[in-house]
PDB file of C-alpha atoms in Angstrom:
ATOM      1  CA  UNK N   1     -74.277  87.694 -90.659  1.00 80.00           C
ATOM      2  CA  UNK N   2     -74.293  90.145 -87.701  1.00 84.00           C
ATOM      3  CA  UNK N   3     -72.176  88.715 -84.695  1.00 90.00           C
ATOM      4  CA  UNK N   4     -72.360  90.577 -81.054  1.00 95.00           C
ATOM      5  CA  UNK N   5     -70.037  89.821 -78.303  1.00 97.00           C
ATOM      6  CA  UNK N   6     -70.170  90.997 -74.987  1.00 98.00           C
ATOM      7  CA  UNK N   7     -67.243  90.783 -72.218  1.00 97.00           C
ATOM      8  CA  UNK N   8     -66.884  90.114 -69.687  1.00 97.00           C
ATOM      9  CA  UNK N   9     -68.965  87.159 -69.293  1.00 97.00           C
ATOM     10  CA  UNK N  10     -69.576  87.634 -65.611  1.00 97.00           C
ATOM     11  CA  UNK N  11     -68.145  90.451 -63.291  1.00 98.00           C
ATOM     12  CA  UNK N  12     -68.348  90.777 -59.526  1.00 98.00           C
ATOM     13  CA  UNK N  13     -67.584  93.916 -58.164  1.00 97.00           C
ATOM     14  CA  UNK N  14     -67.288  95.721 -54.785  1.00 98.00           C
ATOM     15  CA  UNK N  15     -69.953  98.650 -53.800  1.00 97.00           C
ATOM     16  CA  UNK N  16     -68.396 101.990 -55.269  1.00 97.00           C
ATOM     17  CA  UNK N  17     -66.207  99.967 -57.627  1.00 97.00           C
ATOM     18  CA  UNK N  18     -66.900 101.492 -60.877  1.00 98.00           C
ATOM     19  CA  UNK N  19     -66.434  99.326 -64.468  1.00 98.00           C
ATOM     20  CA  UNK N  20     -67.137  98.683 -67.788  1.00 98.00           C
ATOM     21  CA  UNK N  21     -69.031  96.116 -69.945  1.00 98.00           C
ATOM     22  CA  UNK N  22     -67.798  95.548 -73.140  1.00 98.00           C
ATOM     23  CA  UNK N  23     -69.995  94.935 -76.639  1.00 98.00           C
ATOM     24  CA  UNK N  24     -68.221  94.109 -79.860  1.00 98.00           C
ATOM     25  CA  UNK N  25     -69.957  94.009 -83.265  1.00 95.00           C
ATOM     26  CA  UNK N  26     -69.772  92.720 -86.722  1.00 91.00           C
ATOM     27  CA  UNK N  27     -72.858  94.294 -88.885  1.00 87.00           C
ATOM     28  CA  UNK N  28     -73.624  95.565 -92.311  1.00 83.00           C
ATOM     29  CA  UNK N  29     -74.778  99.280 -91.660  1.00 83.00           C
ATOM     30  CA  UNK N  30     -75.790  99.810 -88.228  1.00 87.00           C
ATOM     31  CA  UNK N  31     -79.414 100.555 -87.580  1.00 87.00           C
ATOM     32  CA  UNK N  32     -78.954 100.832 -83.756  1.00 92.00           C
ATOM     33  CA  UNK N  33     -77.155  99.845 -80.905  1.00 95.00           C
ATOM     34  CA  UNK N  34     -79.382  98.646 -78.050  1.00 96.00           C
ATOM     35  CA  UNK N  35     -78.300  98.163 -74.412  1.00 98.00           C
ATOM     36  CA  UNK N  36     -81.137  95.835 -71.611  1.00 97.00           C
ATOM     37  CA  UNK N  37     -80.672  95.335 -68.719  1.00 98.00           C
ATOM     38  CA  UNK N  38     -82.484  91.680 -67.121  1.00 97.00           C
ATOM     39  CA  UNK N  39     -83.141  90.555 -63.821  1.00 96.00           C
ATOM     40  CA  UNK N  40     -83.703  87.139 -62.924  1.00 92.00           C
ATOM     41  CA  UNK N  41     -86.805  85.566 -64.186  1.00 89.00           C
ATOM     42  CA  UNK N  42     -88.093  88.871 -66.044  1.00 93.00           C
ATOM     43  CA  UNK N  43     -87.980  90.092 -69.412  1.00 95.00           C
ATOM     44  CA  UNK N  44     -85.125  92.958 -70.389  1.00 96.00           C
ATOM     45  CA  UNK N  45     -86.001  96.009 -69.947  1.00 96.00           C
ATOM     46  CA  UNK N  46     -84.774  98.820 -71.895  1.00 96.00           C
ATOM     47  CA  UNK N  47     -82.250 100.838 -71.086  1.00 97.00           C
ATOM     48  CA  UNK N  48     -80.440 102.951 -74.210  1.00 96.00           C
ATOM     49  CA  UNK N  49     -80.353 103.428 -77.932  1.00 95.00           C
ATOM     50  CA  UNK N  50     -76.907 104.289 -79.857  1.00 96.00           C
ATOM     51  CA  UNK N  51     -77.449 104.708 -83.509  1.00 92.00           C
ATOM     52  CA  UNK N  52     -73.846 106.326 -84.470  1.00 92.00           C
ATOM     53  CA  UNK N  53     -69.982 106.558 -83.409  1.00 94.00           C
ATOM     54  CA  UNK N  54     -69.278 108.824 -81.087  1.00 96.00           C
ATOM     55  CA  UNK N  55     -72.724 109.344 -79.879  1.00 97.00           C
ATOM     56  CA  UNK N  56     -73.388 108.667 -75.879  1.00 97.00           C
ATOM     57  CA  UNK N  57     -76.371 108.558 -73.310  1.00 97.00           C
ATOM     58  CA  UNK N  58     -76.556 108.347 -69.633  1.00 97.00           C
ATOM     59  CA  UNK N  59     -78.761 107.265 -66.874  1.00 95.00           C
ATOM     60  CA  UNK N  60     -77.999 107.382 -63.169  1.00 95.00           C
ATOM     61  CA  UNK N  61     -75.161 105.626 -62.764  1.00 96.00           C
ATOM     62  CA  UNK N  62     -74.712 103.694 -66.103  1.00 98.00           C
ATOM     63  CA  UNK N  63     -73.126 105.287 -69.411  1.00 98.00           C
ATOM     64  CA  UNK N  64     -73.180 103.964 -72.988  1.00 98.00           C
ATOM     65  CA  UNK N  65     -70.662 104.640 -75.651  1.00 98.00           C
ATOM     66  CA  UNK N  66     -70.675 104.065 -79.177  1.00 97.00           C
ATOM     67  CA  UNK N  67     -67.656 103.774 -81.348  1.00 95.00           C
ATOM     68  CA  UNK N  68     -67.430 101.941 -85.246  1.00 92.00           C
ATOM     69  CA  UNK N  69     -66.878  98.259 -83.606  1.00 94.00           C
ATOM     70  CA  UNK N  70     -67.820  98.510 -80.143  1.00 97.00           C
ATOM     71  CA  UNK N  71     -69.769 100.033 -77.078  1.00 98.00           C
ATOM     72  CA  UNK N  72     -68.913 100.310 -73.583  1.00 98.00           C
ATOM     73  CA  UNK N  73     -71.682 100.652 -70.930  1.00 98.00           C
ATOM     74  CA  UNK N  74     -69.722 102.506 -67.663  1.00 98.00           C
ATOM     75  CA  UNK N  75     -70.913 101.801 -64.391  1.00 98.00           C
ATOM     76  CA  UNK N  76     -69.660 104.466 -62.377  1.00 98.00           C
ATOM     77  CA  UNK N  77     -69.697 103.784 -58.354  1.00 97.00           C
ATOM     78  CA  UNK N  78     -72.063 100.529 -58.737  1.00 97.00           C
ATOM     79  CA  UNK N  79     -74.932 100.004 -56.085  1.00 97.00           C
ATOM     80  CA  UNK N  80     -76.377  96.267 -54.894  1.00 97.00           C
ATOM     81  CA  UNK N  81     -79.376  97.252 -56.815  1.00 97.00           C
ATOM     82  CA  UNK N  82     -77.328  97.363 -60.065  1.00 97.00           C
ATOM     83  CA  UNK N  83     -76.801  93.658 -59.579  1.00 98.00           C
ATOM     84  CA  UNK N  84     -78.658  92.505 -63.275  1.00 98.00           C
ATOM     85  CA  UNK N  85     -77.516  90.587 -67.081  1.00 97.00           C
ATOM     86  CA  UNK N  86     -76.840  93.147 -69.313  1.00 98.00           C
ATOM     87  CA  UNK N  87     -77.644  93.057 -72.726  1.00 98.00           C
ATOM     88  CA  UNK N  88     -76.378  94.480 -75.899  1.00 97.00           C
ATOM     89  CA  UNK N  89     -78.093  94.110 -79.240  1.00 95.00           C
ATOM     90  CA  UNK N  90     -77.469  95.376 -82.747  1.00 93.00           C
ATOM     91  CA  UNK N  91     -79.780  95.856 -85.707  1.00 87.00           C
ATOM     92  CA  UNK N  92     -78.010  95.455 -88.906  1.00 74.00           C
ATOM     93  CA  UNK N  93     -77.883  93.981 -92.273  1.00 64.00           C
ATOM     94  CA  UNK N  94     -79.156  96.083 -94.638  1.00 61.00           C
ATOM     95  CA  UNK N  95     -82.136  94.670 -96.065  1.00 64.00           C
ATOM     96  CA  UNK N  96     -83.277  92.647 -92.674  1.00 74.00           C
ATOM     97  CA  UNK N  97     -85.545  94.152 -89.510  1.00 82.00           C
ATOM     98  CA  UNK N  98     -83.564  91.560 -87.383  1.00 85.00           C
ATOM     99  CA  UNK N  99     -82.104  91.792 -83.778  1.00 89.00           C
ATOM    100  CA  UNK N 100     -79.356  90.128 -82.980  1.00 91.00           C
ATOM    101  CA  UNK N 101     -78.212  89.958 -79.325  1.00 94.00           C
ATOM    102  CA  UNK N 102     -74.987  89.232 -77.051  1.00 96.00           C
ATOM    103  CA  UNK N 103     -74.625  86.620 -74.834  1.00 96.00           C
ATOM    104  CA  UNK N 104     -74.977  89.512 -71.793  1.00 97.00           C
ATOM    105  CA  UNK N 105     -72.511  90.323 -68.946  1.00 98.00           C
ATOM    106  CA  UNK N 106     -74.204  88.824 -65.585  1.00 97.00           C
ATOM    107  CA  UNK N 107     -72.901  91.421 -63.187  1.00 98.00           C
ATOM    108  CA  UNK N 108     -73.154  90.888 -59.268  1.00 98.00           C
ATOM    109  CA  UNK N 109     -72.398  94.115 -57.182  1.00 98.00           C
ATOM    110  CA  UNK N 110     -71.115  92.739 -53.570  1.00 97.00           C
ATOM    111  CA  UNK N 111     -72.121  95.267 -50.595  1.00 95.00           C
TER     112      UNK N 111
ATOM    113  CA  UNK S   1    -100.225 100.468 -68.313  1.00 87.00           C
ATOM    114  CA  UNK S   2     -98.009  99.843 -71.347  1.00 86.00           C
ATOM    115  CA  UNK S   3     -97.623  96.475 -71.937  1.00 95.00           C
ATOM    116  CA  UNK S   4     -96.673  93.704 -73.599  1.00 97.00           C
ATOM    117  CA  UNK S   5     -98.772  90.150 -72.136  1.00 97.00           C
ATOM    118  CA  UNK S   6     -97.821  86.775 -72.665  1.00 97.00           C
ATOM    119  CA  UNK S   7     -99.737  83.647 -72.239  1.00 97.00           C
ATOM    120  CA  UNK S   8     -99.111  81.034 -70.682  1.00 97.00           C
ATOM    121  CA  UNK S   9     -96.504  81.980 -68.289  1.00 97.00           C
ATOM    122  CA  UNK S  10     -95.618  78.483 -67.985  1.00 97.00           C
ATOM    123  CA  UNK S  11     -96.623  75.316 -69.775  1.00 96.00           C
ATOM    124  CA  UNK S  12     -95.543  71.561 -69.768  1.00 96.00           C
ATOM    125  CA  UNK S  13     -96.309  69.419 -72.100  1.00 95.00           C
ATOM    126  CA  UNK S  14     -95.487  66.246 -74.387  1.00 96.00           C
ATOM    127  CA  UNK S  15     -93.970  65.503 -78.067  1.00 96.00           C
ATOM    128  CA  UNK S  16     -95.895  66.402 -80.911  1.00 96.00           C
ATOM    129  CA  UNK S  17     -99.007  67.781 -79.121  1.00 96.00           C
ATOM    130  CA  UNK S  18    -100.037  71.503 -81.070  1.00 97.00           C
ATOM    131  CA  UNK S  19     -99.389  74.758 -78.963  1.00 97.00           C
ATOM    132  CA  UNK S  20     -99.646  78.292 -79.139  1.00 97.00           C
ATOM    133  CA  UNK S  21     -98.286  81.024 -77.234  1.00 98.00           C
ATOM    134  CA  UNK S  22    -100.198  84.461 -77.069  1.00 98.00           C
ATOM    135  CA  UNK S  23     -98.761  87.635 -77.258  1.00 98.00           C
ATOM    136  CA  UNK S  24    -100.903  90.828 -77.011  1.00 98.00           C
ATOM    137  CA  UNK S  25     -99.787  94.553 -76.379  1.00 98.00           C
ATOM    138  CA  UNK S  26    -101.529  97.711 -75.955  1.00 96.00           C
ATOM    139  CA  UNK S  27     -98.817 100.040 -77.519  1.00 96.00           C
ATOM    140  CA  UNK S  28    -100.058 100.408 -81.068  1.00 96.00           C
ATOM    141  CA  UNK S  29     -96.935  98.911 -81.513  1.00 96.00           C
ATOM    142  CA  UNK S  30     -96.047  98.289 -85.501  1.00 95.00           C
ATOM    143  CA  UNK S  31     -93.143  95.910 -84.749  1.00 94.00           C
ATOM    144  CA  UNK S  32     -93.674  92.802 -82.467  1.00 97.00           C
ATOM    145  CA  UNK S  33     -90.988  89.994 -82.343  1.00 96.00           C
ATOM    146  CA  UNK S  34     -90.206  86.225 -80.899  1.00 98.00           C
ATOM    147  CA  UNK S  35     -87.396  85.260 -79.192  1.00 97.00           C
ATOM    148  CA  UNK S  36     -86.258  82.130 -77.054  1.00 97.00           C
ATOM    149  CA  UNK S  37     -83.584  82.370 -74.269  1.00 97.00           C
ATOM    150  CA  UNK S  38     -81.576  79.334 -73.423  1.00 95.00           C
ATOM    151  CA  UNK S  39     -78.606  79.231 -71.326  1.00 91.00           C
ATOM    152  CA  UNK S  40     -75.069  79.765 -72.711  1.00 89.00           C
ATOM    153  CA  UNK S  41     -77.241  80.994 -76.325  1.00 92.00           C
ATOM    154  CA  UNK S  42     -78.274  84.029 -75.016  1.00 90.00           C
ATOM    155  CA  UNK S  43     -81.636  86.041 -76.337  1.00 94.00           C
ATOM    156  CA  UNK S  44     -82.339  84.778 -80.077  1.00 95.00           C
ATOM    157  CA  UNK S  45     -84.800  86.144 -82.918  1.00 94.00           C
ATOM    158  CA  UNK S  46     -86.911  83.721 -83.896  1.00 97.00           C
ATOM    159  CA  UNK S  47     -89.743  85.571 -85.971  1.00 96.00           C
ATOM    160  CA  UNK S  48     -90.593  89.259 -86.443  1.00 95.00           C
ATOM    161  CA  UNK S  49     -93.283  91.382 -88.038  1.00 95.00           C
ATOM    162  CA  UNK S  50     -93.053  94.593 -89.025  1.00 92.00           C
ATOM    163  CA  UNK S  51     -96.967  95.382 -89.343  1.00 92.00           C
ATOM    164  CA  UNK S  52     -99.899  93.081 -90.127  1.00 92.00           C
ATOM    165  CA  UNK S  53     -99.673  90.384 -92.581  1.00 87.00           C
ATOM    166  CA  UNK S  54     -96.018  91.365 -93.018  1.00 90.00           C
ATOM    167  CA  UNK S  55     -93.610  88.412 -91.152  1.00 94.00           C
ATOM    168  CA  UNK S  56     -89.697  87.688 -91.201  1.00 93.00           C
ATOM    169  CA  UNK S  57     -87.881  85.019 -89.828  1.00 93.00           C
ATOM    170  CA  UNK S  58     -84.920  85.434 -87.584  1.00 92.00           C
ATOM    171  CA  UNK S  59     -82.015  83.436 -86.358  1.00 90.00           C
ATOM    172  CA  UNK S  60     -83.731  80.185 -85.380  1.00 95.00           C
ATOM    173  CA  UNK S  61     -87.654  79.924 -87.074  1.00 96.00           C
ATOM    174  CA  UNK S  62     -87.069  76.273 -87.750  1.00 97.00           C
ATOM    175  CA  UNK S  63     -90.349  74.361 -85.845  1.00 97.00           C
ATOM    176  CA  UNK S  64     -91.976  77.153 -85.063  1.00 98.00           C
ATOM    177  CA  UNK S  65     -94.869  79.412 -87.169  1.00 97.00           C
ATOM    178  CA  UNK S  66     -96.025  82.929 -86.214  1.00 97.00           C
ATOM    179  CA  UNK S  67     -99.520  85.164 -87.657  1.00 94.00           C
ATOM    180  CA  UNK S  68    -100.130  88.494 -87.639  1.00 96.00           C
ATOM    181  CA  UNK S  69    -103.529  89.151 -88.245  1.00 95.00           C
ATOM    182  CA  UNK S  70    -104.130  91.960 -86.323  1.00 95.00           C
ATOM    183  CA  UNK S  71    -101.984  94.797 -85.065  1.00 96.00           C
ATOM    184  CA  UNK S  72    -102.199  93.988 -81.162  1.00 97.00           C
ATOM    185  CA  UNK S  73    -101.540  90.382 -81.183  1.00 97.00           C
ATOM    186  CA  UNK S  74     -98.924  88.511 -82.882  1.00 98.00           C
ATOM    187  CA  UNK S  75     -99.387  84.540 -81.388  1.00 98.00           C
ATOM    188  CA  UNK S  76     -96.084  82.096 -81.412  1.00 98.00           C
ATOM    189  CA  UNK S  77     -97.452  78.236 -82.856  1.00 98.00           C
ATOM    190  CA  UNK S  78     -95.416  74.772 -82.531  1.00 97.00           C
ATOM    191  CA  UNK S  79     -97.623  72.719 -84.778  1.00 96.00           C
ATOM    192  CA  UNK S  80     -95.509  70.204 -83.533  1.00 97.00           C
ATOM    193  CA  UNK S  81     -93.468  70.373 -80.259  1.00 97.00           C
ATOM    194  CA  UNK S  82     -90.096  68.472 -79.741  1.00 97.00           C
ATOM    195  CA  UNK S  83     -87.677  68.442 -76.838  1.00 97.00           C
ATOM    196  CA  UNK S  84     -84.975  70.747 -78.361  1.00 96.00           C
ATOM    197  CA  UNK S  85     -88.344  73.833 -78.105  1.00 97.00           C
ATOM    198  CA  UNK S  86     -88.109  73.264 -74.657  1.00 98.00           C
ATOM    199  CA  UNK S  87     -86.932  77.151 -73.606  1.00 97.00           C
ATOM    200  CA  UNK S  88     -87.590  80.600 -72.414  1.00 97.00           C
ATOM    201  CA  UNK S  89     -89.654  82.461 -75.021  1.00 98.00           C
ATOM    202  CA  UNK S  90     -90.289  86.106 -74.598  1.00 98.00           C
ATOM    203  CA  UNK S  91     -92.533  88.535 -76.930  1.00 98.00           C
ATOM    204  CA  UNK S  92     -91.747  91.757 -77.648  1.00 97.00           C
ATOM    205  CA  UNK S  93     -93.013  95.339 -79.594  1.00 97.00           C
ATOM    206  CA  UNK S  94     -91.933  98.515 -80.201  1.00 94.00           C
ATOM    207  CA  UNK S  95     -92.313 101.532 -82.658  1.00 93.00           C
ATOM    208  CA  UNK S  96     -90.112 100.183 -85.383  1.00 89.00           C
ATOM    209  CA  UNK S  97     -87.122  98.182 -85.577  1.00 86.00           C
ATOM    210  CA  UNK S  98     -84.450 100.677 -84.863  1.00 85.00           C
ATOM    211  CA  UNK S  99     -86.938 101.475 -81.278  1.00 89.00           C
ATOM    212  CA  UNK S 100     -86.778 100.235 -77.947  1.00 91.00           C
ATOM    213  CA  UNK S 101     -88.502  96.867 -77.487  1.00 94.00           C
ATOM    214  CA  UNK S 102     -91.018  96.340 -74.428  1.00 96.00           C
ATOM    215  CA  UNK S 103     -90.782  92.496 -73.105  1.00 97.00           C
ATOM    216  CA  UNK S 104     -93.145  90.823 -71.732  1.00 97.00           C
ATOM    217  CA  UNK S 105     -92.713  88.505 -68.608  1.00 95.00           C
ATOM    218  CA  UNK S 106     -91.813  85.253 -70.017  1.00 97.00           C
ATOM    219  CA  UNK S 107     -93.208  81.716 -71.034  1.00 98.00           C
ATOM    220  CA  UNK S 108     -91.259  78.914 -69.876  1.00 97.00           C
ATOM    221  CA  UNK S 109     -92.168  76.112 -72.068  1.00 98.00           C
ATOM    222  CA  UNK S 110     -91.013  72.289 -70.985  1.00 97.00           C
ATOM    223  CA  UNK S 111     -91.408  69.609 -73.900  1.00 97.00           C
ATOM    224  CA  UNK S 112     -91.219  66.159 -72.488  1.00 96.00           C
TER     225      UNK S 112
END
């Protein structure tokens, strides 16, 4: 069964104050590596696709990394607006279409 | 626009009385998906379809049927509603199942 865990559960961070949001995952031959970002009452909205270790993307501010058992999306020099729940989400298991998501990382950026 | 619509955006309603949720998008979209959000659970799979006629369940498919009878729409059905369906249910589509998903707004569904 493919498990994804994302950490921190929540973080608050200052204006400037750059981080990173942690997804850890358990699959059976990784199809892709999927990182959403969700504001509040709205449905995720797309942000990147890993599909293999090493491999990296970056938009604006935010930066995903893939390794074998985890990805890191780096917010570098966060902005109020970047206030969201991020999502991660695998697809896996050979054999299955299936998505399987974290739990997400509510993030509050404080001016 | 590109976009993924579902219908109703909000519903209440009582034990046992037949729904359905509609889910249309304008992609051309060969993959289309359920899921249900519920605090603490996070974003969970409940059907999916890879094209027409062709559907999969997820992670949680128990109460709920889907159909897939044509490309564009892929409707969500509780023949029989019961507290526990009570949710967040969003519909989504993309490409193919290793492609970014489009979401559509939301249907907050209250079983009493």
């Amino acid at each position: 069964e493919d498990q994804v865990t994302q950490s921190p559960e929540a973080l608050r961070l200052q204006e400037g104050e750059s981080s990173s949001l942690n997804c850890s995952y358990t699959v059976s031959g990784l199809r892709g590596l999927f990182w959403y970002r969700q504001d509040p009452g709205k449905g995720p909205e797309f942000l990147f696709t890993l599909y293999s270790a090493g491999e990296e993307k970056e938009k604006e501010r935010l930066k995903a990394t893939l390794t074998k058992k985890e990805s890191f999306l780096h917010i570098t020099a966060p902005k109020p607006e970047d206030s969201a729940t991020y999502l991660c989400a695998v697809g896996g298991r050979a054999g299955s279409y299936q998505l399987t998501f974290g739990k997400g990382t509510k993030l509050s950026v404080i001016p | 626009e590109a976009q993924v619509t579902q219908n109703p955006r909000y519903l209440i309603t009582v034990t046992g009385k037949k729904l359905t949720v509609t889910c249309s998008q304008n992609m051309n979209h060969e993959y289309m998906s359920w899921y249900r959000q519920d605090p603490g659970l996070g974003l969970r799979q409940i059907y999916y379809s890879m094209n027409v006629e062709v559907t999969d369940k997820g992670d949680v498919p128990e109460g709920y049927k889907v159909s897939r009878k044509e490309k564009r729409n892929f409707p969500l059905i509780l023949e029989s509603p019961s507290p526990n369906q009570t949710s967040l249910y969003f519909c989504a589509s993309s490409r193919g199942p290793n492609q970014p998903q489009h979401f559509g707004d939301g249907t907050r569904l209250s079983i009493l």
